[in-house]
């Protein structure tokens, strides 16, 4: 046997080390880090190392019903929580709510037949799953789904799975409720048994809440029959305990005063920054872009340098809002706790699977100001649940009627856009509702959600700054005594006023805690994160593009054109770039009026701005009509494979633009109208037609 020299020994040692490392990866090293380990979720049941096997979780917590949610804005999560609460209180089910991204799906084929799974699934964007449902969706709808192999026969691996499904969608989008439809079809193909109808809520028609309420009653009947459940009188059973800590000061270091997680509390926030963990970003610049006194549109430059946040042109920026002081005061007053708003409270789940929606210990004020959507629409089901805690019989009777009569509820509450505090004030005549448990308010009022804005800058031009273009929202309600004002846009307006020298900004009579918890946002900062979008320029800049973006819908197109102008300056070949833009008057709300000429200088004849000023003539003119006037040019560019983009209002403008485009194609190409519609549909499928729209 040949003697080993030193080099041989070194090589063997390296090979041995590599072998050991390979077989221990994921056990002793290379363990995937929980990206949200710094978030409050980690302090409330979502412990690192927790099981990703839903059956193990259900067994160890003695549950027989799990409600999964796929949620982007929090509504689906709210509905899931409501189903869990109702299933427990009315039917004695042992329920738990589960985030789809927290569990694996390979073992769905072993789901016990004495349990039931519910799926509450929102459709996001153009028929896409929500961020937390992507892995689940891709798994169950895949062509070759591979389960654990322990259950199912004859190609029906999910034969033991009983499920319930409800979808949240918007009929103004091409792929209405596609998420629940596709998942339901996949489950049926795999042999699962659906209980009741697959429900669909329509945000576009404004009937989401009533669609949900109408769906759930027959669903409960079908589920009761299938599982042998007996309905009982529903009584309030708290999900959380709320304990007042009279011996603890609100200024104590361990008390959360609005900080989103422990790192922020301790003053050293760190990335990754995402929907669980915002970056407190400096506002580098803010200005007004309207030239009228009675309306506001803000342009803001948000500095993300040093955060490791990045964006691509066409992405969205999320702003984490703070409730207006006026509404915080109204809420605390009507429930009778304004005098102890700074009392420290500890909130804990009474069940191992209950997740507290904000970090604690905190104070009543901080919970309401930073975490509860007190300015949002009120659900009829929640109003019904509050009746038992009314301050007098007359109020109880009125709340019961509101909760049981949908037409009456619409007339008195929904159509006036009242928030929960306004409802309570109206019903009781201002008398305080001191009997409502704060735990019920935590359970019934959704968690405040970040608001998303199309980024109006190019990452090629300014990679470290994100631009926002936002119209400050206010809606006068016919027959109402108040004006509904946007929570986030008025918050941004207050920040702009502060940056421009107002020591006490008070936009429209609202006040905001703009310096943040413990003054951590002082110096004009705002909590943000970036959400990536599929709304993108073609990778080849020589490809022509057509953009339709009236009002603030022009935001992403400012970024698109800014980018193409920079590419042209750098000597790249840039294709025809057409923007259809509309507003009321060129002298009042023509966004970025002076900038377009600068881009024109860079792009030359390849850039064309076509405007529609709706109120500058007796007959109103909109972008849809201008699009039709340029039918020949539009069709020629489409034949050159131009990308077509729409941004703005989904319910009217975007729908009409889609219709007009189909008409243009039919007329210009001499084909039937139905063929024109088919071409538009094919453009959508191939991503040649893209939308970034909202209701």
XYZ file of C-alpha atoms in Angstrom:
695
model
C 0.000 0.000 0.000
C 1.431 3.344 -1.007
C 2.275 5.733 1.792
C 0.058 8.807 2.047
C 1.940 12.061 1.689
C 0.899 15.364 3.258
C -1.054 16.546 0.196
C -3.073 13.299 0.142
C -3.994 13.769 3.805
C -5.113 17.327 3.176
C -7.300 16.242 0.239
C -8.863 13.419 2.291
C -9.535 15.800 5.167
C -11.249 18.273 2.848
C -13.370 15.492 1.303
C -14.360 14.191 4.726
C -15.292 17.681 5.926
C -17.364 18.289 2.788
C -19.182 14.963 3.201
C -20.072 15.679 6.819
C -21.185 19.191 5.900
C -23.402 17.890 3.085
C -25.229 15.367 5.276
C -25.688 17.726 8.205
C -26.949 20.699 6.194
C -30.315 21.791 7.512
C -29.745 19.957 10.792
C -26.714 21.662 12.341
C -26.013 24.403 9.831
C -27.619 26.061 6.813
C -30.955 26.094 8.603
C -33.335 28.432 6.709
C -33.900 31.552 8.746
C -37.464 32.697 9.360
C -37.593 35.983 7.381
C -40.097 37.384 9.848
C -38.254 36.339 12.988
C -38.066 39.971 14.034
C -41.789 40.586 13.590
C -44.389 40.512 16.324
C -45.721 37.279 14.826
C -42.760 35.581 16.416
C -43.940 36.690 19.826
C -47.489 35.455 19.421
C -47.624 31.836 18.472
C -45.499 31.819 15.311
C -42.420 30.498 17.066
C -39.285 29.590 15.173
C -39.134 25.817 14.769
C -42.912 25.386 14.936
C -44.357 22.518 12.927
C -45.290 23.071 9.304
C -47.489 19.964 9.419
C -51.067 21.175 9.832
C -52.297 17.821 11.160
C -49.682 17.763 13.889
C -50.724 21.299 14.806
C -54.411 20.384 14.842
C -53.801 17.255 16.913
C -51.613 18.927 19.516
C -54.177 21.726 19.935
C -57.252 19.424 19.647
C -58.749 21.165 16.616
C -61.158 19.703 14.078
C -61.552 22.719 11.768
C -58.818 24.843 10.195
C -59.557 28.023 8.247
C -56.743 28.891 5.849
C -56.550 32.360 4.336
C -54.838 33.866 1.307
C -54.979 37.596 1.941
C -53.343 40.693 0.456
C -55.159 43.540 2.211
C -56.419 41.738 5.324
C -60.050 41.174 4.310
C -59.692 37.433 3.684
C -57.852 37.086 6.995
C -60.704 38.939 8.711
C -63.307 36.633 7.129
C -61.289 33.590 8.180
C -61.227 34.842 11.776
C -64.971 35.464 11.680
C -65.661 31.945 10.389
C -63.477 30.479 13.133
C -65.275 32.470 15.807
C -68.731 31.609 14.492
C -67.906 27.932 14.031
C -66.807 27.771 17.640
C -69.615 29.789 19.260
C -72.559 28.521 17.144
C -71.587 24.943 16.354
C -68.997 23.913 18.926
C -66.262 23.354 16.357
C -62.694 23.445 17.619
C -61.379 26.006 15.160
C -58.047 27.558 14.278
C -57.020 30.173 11.700
C -53.939 29.490 9.579
C -51.829 31.552 7.202
C -51.279 29.514 4.031
C -47.570 30.338 3.959
C -47.037 28.835 7.420
C -47.748 25.223 6.392
C -46.773 22.551 3.854
C -49.276 20.875 1.515
C -47.616 17.602 0.486
C -49.544 15.779 3.217
C -53.018 17.096 2.361
C -53.746 13.536 1.194
C -53.657 12.381 4.834
C -56.202 14.913 6.074
C -58.470 13.019 8.529
C -62.050 12.596 7.325
C -63.463 13.694 10.691
C -61.995 17.180 10.246
C -62.719 19.996 7.788
C -60.520 22.583 6.073
C -61.865 25.958 4.961
C -60.126 28.130 2.374
C -60.785 31.879 2.194
C -58.903 33.037 -0.892
C -58.529 36.515 -2.335
C -57.583 37.028 -5.976
C -54.898 39.654 -6.430
C -54.156 41.724 -9.512
C -54.727 39.978 -12.817
C -55.884 36.637 -11.472
C -52.843 36.045 -9.284
C -52.642 34.470 -5.833
C -51.915 36.746 -2.902
C -48.308 36.895 -1.724
C -48.885 34.448 1.143
C -50.718 31.944 -1.108
C -48.271 31.664 -4.029
C -46.603 28.399 -2.930
C -49.927 26.774 -2.020
C -51.525 27.782 -5.319
C -48.617 26.634 -7.468
C -48.521 23.317 -5.620
C -52.208 22.318 -5.805
C -52.737 23.552 -9.374
C -49.519 22.070 -10.739
C -49.683 19.501 -13.529
C -47.828 16.865 -11.519
C -48.861 17.209 -7.896
C -46.813 14.966 -5.648
C -48.351 14.158 -2.266
C -46.904 12.123 0.577
C -48.474 8.993 -0.917
C -50.223 7.904 2.251
C -53.778 8.503 1.112
C -56.144 8.299 -1.848
C -56.765 5.761 -4.584
C -57.508 5.772 -8.313
C -55.778 9.079 -8.926
C -57.825 10.785 -6.205
C -55.224 11.496 -3.509
C -57.438 14.002 -1.661
C -60.412 11.672 -1.238
C -60.370 12.137 2.551
C -60.297 15.958 2.419
C -63.543 17.745 3.214
C -63.286 21.423 2.376
C -65.196 24.692 2.252
C -64.248 27.547 -0.086
C -64.967 31.256 -0.342
C -63.299 33.679 -2.751
C -62.816 37.423 -2.687
C -62.670 39.092 -6.087
C -63.564 42.116 -8.147
C -65.712 41.814 -11.260
C -63.995 44.767 -12.900
C -60.938 42.561 -13.403
C -60.586 40.137 -16.291
C -59.910 37.130 -14.041
C -62.740 37.542 -11.535
C -62.280 35.304 -8.470
C -59.893 33.089 -10.423
C -58.030 32.013 -7.295
C -60.963 30.242 -5.618
C -62.215 28.907 -8.958
C -58.885 27.345 -9.915
C -58.188 25.928 -6.447
C -61.722 24.498 -6.292
C -61.258 22.887 -9.727
C -57.908 21.427 -8.635
C -59.392 20.004 -5.425
C -62.284 18.430 -7.343
C -59.850 16.899 -9.838
C -57.833 15.451 -6.940
C -60.923 13.897 -5.352
C -61.598 16.264 -2.419
C -65.186 16.721 -1.245
C -66.494 20.286 -1.177
C -69.178 21.077 1.385
C -71.669 23.700 0.253
C -71.142 25.996 -2.700
C -67.829 27.695 -3.438
C -68.772 31.243 -2.482
C -67.677 34.373 -4.344
C -67.626 37.913 -2.974
C -67.541 40.866 -5.353
C -65.717 43.979 -4.240
C -66.297 45.579 -7.644
C -70.065 45.610 -7.125
C -69.641 46.751 -3.517
C -71.389 43.597 -2.281
C -68.459 41.707 -0.736
C -69.862 41.715 2.802
C -73.400 40.759 1.819
C -72.079 38.069 -0.545
C -70.141 36.597 2.375
C -73.122 36.701 4.738
C -75.449 35.173 2.125
C -72.970 32.368 1.411
C -72.116 31.341 4.942
C -75.607 30.410 6.202
C -76.280 27.611 3.670
C -72.624 26.589 4.082
C -73.122 26.131 7.839
C -76.283 24.092 7.167
C -74.456 21.814 4.738
C -71.502 21.443 7.104
C -73.779 20.680 10.064
C -75.485 17.921 8.101
C -72.209 16.440 6.865
C -70.425 16.513 10.247
C -73.397 16.008 12.549
C -73.083 19.432 14.170
C -75.789 20.924 16.357
C -76.341 24.658 16.426
C -76.475 26.290 19.831
C -77.175 29.778 21.046
C -74.138 31.850 20.193
C -72.611 33.554 23.186
C -69.514 35.696 23.193
C -66.408 33.647 23.915
C -63.288 35.830 23.927
C -60.343 34.777 21.798
C -57.969 37.062 23.710
C -57.486 38.078 27.317
C -56.857 41.786 27.904
C -55.176 42.546 31.214
C -54.589 46.082 32.463
C -51.116 46.565 33.986
C -51.667 49.353 36.476
C -48.193 48.913 37.941
C -46.486 49.418 34.591
C -45.687 52.796 33.051
C -46.427 53.455 29.392
C -42.900 54.844 29.149
C -41.323 51.544 30.213
C -38.797 50.263 27.680
C -40.679 47.004 27.120
C -44.017 48.656 26.273
C -44.875 48.937 22.562
C -46.230 52.384 21.720
C -46.835 51.635 18.063
C -43.554 49.964 17.114
C -44.310 47.065 14.728
C -41.862 44.590 16.267
C -39.125 44.101 18.858
C -36.262 45.401 16.724
C -38.112 48.671 16.183
C -38.932 48.821 19.906
C -35.265 48.485 20.807
C -34.289 51.165 18.310
C -32.262 49.084 15.878
C -34.590 47.951 13.107
C -33.038 45.748 10.464
C -34.050 44.087 7.225
C -35.314 42.346 5.316
C -38.027 44.992 5.103
C -41.351 43.617 3.936
C -45.055 43.362 4.730
C -44.157 42.280 8.272
C -41.373 44.746 8.896
C -41.387 48.323 7.516
C -38.424 50.550 6.847
C -38.697 53.966 8.520
C -37.728 55.996 5.470
C -36.851 59.696 5.295
C -39.025 61.804 3.007
C -36.411 63.613 0.931
C -38.855 65.898 -0.836
C -42.572 66.660 -0.923
C -44.601 69.084 -2.990
C -48.094 69.892 -4.193
C -48.735 69.182 -7.877
C -52.277 70.556 -8.181
C -52.679 74.311 -8.608
C -56.106 74.662 -6.948
C -56.866 75.357 -3.297
C -59.691 72.870 -2.707
C -57.922 69.688 -3.892
C -54.519 68.193 -3.179
C -52.194 65.874 -5.043
C -48.846 65.085 -3.474
C -45.526 64.222 -5.053
C -43.112 62.675 -2.557
C -39.576 61.369 -2.843
C -38.879 58.617 -0.314
C -35.237 57.824 0.378
C -34.518 54.075 0.592
C -30.718 54.302 0.451
C -28.993 52.117 3.026
C -32.080 49.929 3.572
C -31.268 47.189 1.030
C -34.722 47.831 -0.388
C -34.767 47.846 -4.161
C -37.422 48.378 -6.767
C -37.994 48.060 -10.469
C -39.885 50.556 -12.565
C -43.597 49.678 -12.263
C -43.445 48.303 -8.700
C -45.560 49.484 -5.755
C -44.547 51.146 -2.521
C -46.540 50.361 0.621
C -47.133 53.119 3.167
C -47.991 52.039 6.723
C -50.617 54.515 7.918
C -51.488 55.933 11.309
C -55.085 56.669 12.273
C -56.054 60.322 12.562
C -56.057 61.683 16.123
C -59.628 62.917 15.685
C -60.852 59.378 14.946
C -58.750 57.846 17.729
C -60.352 60.281 20.173
C -63.846 59.537 18.847
C -63.316 55.792 19.216
C -61.849 55.922 22.730
C -64.572 58.324 23.875
C -67.522 56.272 22.643
C -66.260 53.065 24.289
C -65.574 54.993 27.490
C -61.823 54.536 27.917
C -60.405 57.903 26.857
C -59.415 58.637 30.471
C -57.206 55.541 30.543
C -55.932 55.647 26.985
C -52.327 55.386 28.185
C -53.032 52.416 30.469
C -50.666 49.538 29.685
C -52.451 46.366 28.595
C -51.242 42.846 27.955
C -53.113 40.910 25.262
C -52.753 37.146 25.036
C -54.439 34.421 23.028
C -56.646 32.159 25.134
C -55.896 29.374 22.699
C -52.499 28.171 21.512
C -53.444 28.879 17.892
C -54.790 32.416 18.471
C -52.379 35.056 17.170
C -52.541 38.520 18.718
C -52.644 41.035 15.832
C -50.152 43.450 17.392
C -47.197 43.290 19.789
C -47.821 43.604 23.517
C -47.625 44.923 26.181
C -48.991 48.106 24.663
C -51.541 50.803 25.539
C -55.150 51.304 24.495
C -54.101 54.424 22.579
C -51.267 52.719 20.695
C -53.401 49.698 19.759
C -56.155 51.911 18.344
C -53.873 54.490 16.716
C -51.405 52.171 14.991
C -53.020 48.753 14.648
C -56.831 48.824 14.345
C -58.694 49.828 11.148
C -61.122 52.104 13.025
C -61.819 54.220 9.928
C -62.894 51.316 7.719
C -66.334 50.069 6.704
C -68.398 48.250 9.322
C -69.684 44.703 8.871
C -73.312 43.921 9.640
C -72.209 40.773 11.462
C -69.982 42.803 13.793
C -72.796 45.269 14.535
C -74.996 42.312 15.447
C -72.355 40.986 17.845
C -72.224 44.345 19.676
C -75.973 44.449 20.377
C -75.602 42.438 23.588
C -73.315 45.132 25.017
C -75.519 48.144 24.250
C -75.828 50.817 26.970
C -79.652 50.668 26.941
C -82.559 48.670 25.523
C -83.302 51.158 22.728
C -79.726 50.902 21.469
C -79.834 47.118 21.739
C -83.035 46.977 19.699
C -81.565 49.249 17.024
C -78.306 47.280 16.795
C -80.257 44.018 16.510
C -82.334 45.450 13.670
C -79.239 46.778 11.893
C -77.581 43.388 12.235
C -80.529 41.416 10.894
C -81.957 43.650 8.129
C -79.520 44.158 5.253
C -81.623 46.834 3.510
C -82.001 48.810 6.730
C -78.267 48.438 7.398
C -77.440 49.702 3.912
C -79.721 52.717 4.305
C -78.508 53.721 7.781
C -74.848 52.651 7.749
C -73.276 51.396 4.519
C -74.363 54.098 2.116
C -73.256 56.799 4.578
C -69.801 55.174 4.953
C -69.915 55.369 8.745
C -67.031 53.923 10.738
C -67.618 51.876 13.884
C -67.340 54.800 16.320
C -69.792 56.842 14.236
C -72.229 53.914 14.244
C -72.059 53.628 18.024
C -72.484 57.394 18.444
C -75.478 57.429 16.115
C -77.246 54.476 17.714
C -76.806 55.547 21.346
C -77.066 59.295 20.832
C -73.512 59.688 22.134
C -73.916 57.567 25.250
C -70.757 55.561 25.981
C -70.627 51.843 25.261
C -68.631 50.890 28.337
C -69.771 47.257 28.365
C -68.033 46.202 25.151
C -65.038 43.974 25.997
C -61.905 45.362 24.380
C -61.110 41.807 23.287
C -64.254 41.845 21.111
C -63.087 45.064 19.462
C -59.679 43.526 18.733
C -61.396 40.487 17.225
C -64.030 42.385 15.244
C -62.061 45.317 13.838
C -59.558 44.319 11.138
C -55.868 45.032 11.478
C -54.878 48.269 9.748
C -53.183 47.488 6.452
C -50.457 49.196 4.418
C -51.742 51.163 1.433
C -50.089 50.521 -1.920
C -49.147 53.209 -4.445
C -47.756 52.799 -7.954
C -44.174 54.065 -7.913
C -43.896 57.104 -10.174
C -40.151 57.036 -10.771
C -37.662 54.955 -12.724
C -35.246 52.708 -10.851
C -32.776 53.253 -13.692
C -32.829 57.000 -13.036
C -33.070 57.036 -9.229
C -32.499 53.652 -7.627
C -32.294 55.055 -4.087
C -35.446 57.158 -4.181
C -39.033 56.063 -4.665
C -41.550 58.601 -5.966
C -45.203 58.624 -4.899
C -48.020 60.497 -6.645
C -51.149 60.513 -4.480
C -54.407 62.451 -4.664
C -55.569 63.299 -1.135
C -58.894 61.533 -0.808
C -62.101 63.092 0.439
C -65.634 62.071 -0.481
C -68.800 64.031 0.287
C -71.621 61.595 0.996
C -75.101 62.583 -0.235
C -77.378 62.749 2.792
C -74.442 62.391 5.159
C -73.292 64.883 7.766
C -69.604 64.188 7.333
C -66.909 63.967 4.676
C -65.056 60.675 4.333
C -61.328 61.344 4.208
C -58.568 58.974 3.188
C -56.576 57.747 6.174
C -53.203 57.439 4.452
C -53.314 60.305 1.962
C -54.223 62.782 4.706
C -51.406 61.331 6.821
C -49.034 62.008 3.919
C -50.469 65.526 3.578
C -49.710 66.173 7.256
C -46.124 65.007 6.691
C -45.814 67.334 3.707
C -47.154 70.269 5.741
C -44.670 69.504 8.530
C -41.797 69.336 6.057
C -42.795 72.745 4.709
C -42.636 74.439 8.091
C -46.037 73.911 9.741
C -45.213 73.006 13.375
C -48.712 71.578 14.005
C -50.124 70.226 10.752
C -53.878 69.752 10.854
C -55.088 68.741 7.371
C -58.861 69.041 7.088
C -59.249 69.144 10.865
C -57.344 65.887 11.322
C -54.237 65.467 13.447
C -51.674 62.713 13.202
C -48.925 61.451 15.497
C -46.479 62.090 12.690
C -43.382 61.830 14.859
C -44.336 58.202 15.510
C -43.913 56.114 18.640
C -41.331 57.677 20.976
C -40.596 60.287 18.250
C -38.913 57.604 16.120
C -40.331 59.088 12.905
C -39.209 62.630 13.694
C -37.360 64.432 10.950
C -40.193 63.564 8.505
C -40.065 59.801 8.162
C -42.688 57.297 7.003
C -42.839 53.479 7.408
C -42.701 51.737 4.011
C -41.876 48.563 2.157
C -41.753 47.690 -1.550
C -44.006 45.180 -3.292
C -42.872 43.864 -6.650
C -45.320 44.003 -9.536
C -45.733 42.372 -12.947
C -46.607 45.762 -14.460
C -43.405 46.223 -16.421
C -41.877 47.862 -19.475
C -40.837 45.484 -22.269
C -37.256 44.280 -21.855
C -36.519 45.597 -25.355
C -36.697 49.431 -25.220
C -37.196 49.620 -28.991
C -40.603 48.009 -28.624
C -43.476 50.532 -28.899
C -45.770 51.125 -25.922
C -49.209 52.714 -25.507
C -50.183 53.969 -22.027
C -53.590 55.109 -20.756
C -53.425 56.831 -17.367
C -55.849 59.609 -16.427
C -55.451 61.469 -13.124
C -53.062 59.841 -10.671
C -53.174 56.786 -12.942
C -50.315 58.503 -14.750
C -47.996 57.658 -11.827
C -46.285 54.503 -13.156
C -46.140 56.007 -16.648
C -44.088 58.924 -15.375
C -41.595 56.231 -14.319
C -41.869 54.439 -17.662
C -41.276 57.627 -19.672
C -38.533 58.806 -17.312
C -36.753 55.514 -17.968
C -37.154 55.650 -21.739
C -35.889 59.237 -21.810
C -32.765 58.143 -19.904
C -32.256 55.224 -22.303
C -32.566 57.564 -25.294
C -30.023 59.944 -23.765
C -27.668 57.001 -23.315
C -27.896 56.307 -27.045
C -30.251 53.321 -26.940
C -32.906 52.884 -29.589
C -36.282 53.632 -28.004
C -39.581 52.740 -29.615
C -42.716 54.838 -30.043
C -44.020 55.905 -26.632
C -47.628 57.135 -26.523
C -49.368 58.429 -23.382
C -53.105 59.146 -23.184
C -53.588 61.374 -20.156
C -56.720 63.036 -18.809
C -57.716 65.426 -16.024
C -60.313 68.144 -15.407
C -58.471 71.264 -16.552
C -54.992 71.947 -17.892
C -54.681 74.919 -15.516
C -55.658 73.019 -12.336
C -54.748 69.344 -12.165
C -52.461 68.606 -15.114
C -49.927 66.399 -13.324
C -46.248 66.962 -14.159
C -47.266 69.451 -16.830
C -43.769 70.921 -17.189
C -41.912 67.589 -17.070
C -43.409 66.139 -20.247
C -41.568 68.686 -22.412
C -38.263 67.605 -20.860
C -38.982 63.992 -21.786
C -40.060 65.123 -25.248
C -36.659 66.736 -25.756
C -34.937 63.447 -24.978
C -37.301 61.168 -26.906
C -38.107 63.460 -29.843
C -40.881 62.294 -32.175
C -40.983 58.914 -30.447
C -42.888 60.455 -27.520
C -46.426 61.677 -27.947
C -48.684 63.006 -25.189
C -52.403 62.967 -26.031
C -54.542 64.827 -23.492
C -58.223 64.885 -22.533
C -59.285 67.830 -20.357
C -62.816 66.849 -19.387
C -64.081 70.247 -18.228
C -62.554 72.640 -20.739
C -65.451 72.368 -23.175
C -69.225 71.982 -22.952
C -69.062 68.291 -23.828
C -66.872 66.247 -21.473
C -63.984 64.433 -23.128
C -62.240 61.433 -21.590
C -59.229 59.293 -22.510
C -61.503 56.599 -23.959
C -62.736 59.030 -26.610
C -59.236 60.288 -27.393
C -58.127 56.680 -27.800
C -60.828 56.212 -30.430
C -59.761 59.379 -32.254
C -56.285 57.867 -32.632
C -57.609 54.466 -33.723
C -55.375 54.207 -36.805
C -52.160 54.920 -34.873
C -53.148 52.594 -32.021
C -53.889 49.714 -34.389
C -50.643 50.238 -36.341
C -48.613 50.100 -33.137
C -50.457 46.997 -31.933
C -49.617 45.292 -35.231
C -45.992 46.116 -34.381
C -46.561 44.204 -31.095
C -46.774 47.332 -28.929
C -47.462 46.720 -25.249
C -50.715 48.311 -24.047
C -50.952 49.591 -20.450
C -53.842 50.945 -18.380
C -53.613 52.455 -14.900
C -56.395 54.011 -12.820
C -60.050 53.426 -12.023
C -61.083 49.812 -12.630
C -64.856 50.118 -12.477
C -65.392 52.656 -15.260
C -62.336 53.940 -17.115
C -60.368 50.687 -17.408
C -63.407 48.685 -18.459
C -64.372 51.242 -21.104
C -60.794 51.432 -22.421
C -60.792 47.656 -22.875
C -64.105 47.841 -24.752
C -62.905 50.703 -26.961
C -59.705 48.861 -27.800
C -61.705 45.850 -28.977
C -63.813 48.173 -31.159
C -60.701 49.833 -32.612
C -59.180 46.462 -33.557
C -62.448 45.280 -35.149
C -62.995 48.473 -37.152
C -59.400 48.978 -38.260
C -58.893 45.355 -39.277
C -62.333 44.832 -40.774
C -63.279 41.943 -38.501
C -66.418 41.291 -36.390
C -66.671 42.940 -32.946
C -66.418 39.535 -31.272
C -63.066 38.975 -32.990
C -61.812 42.333 -31.706
C -62.715 41.254 -28.166
C -60.907 37.955 -28.695
C -57.754 39.803 -29.756
C -57.855 41.932 -26.585
C -58.331 38.787 -24.488
C -55.356 37.155 -26.216
C -53.290 40.294 -25.541
C -54.117 39.974 -21.855
C -53.146 36.307 -21.804
C -49.786 37.020 -23.444
C -49.106 40.002 -21.142
C -49.217 42.404 -24.086
C -52.151 44.137 -22.324
C -51.348 45.021 -18.698
C -53.398 46.769 -16.028
C -52.581 48.415 -12.709
C -56.067 49.365 -11.580
C -58.095 49.891 -8.417
C -61.744 50.279 -7.424
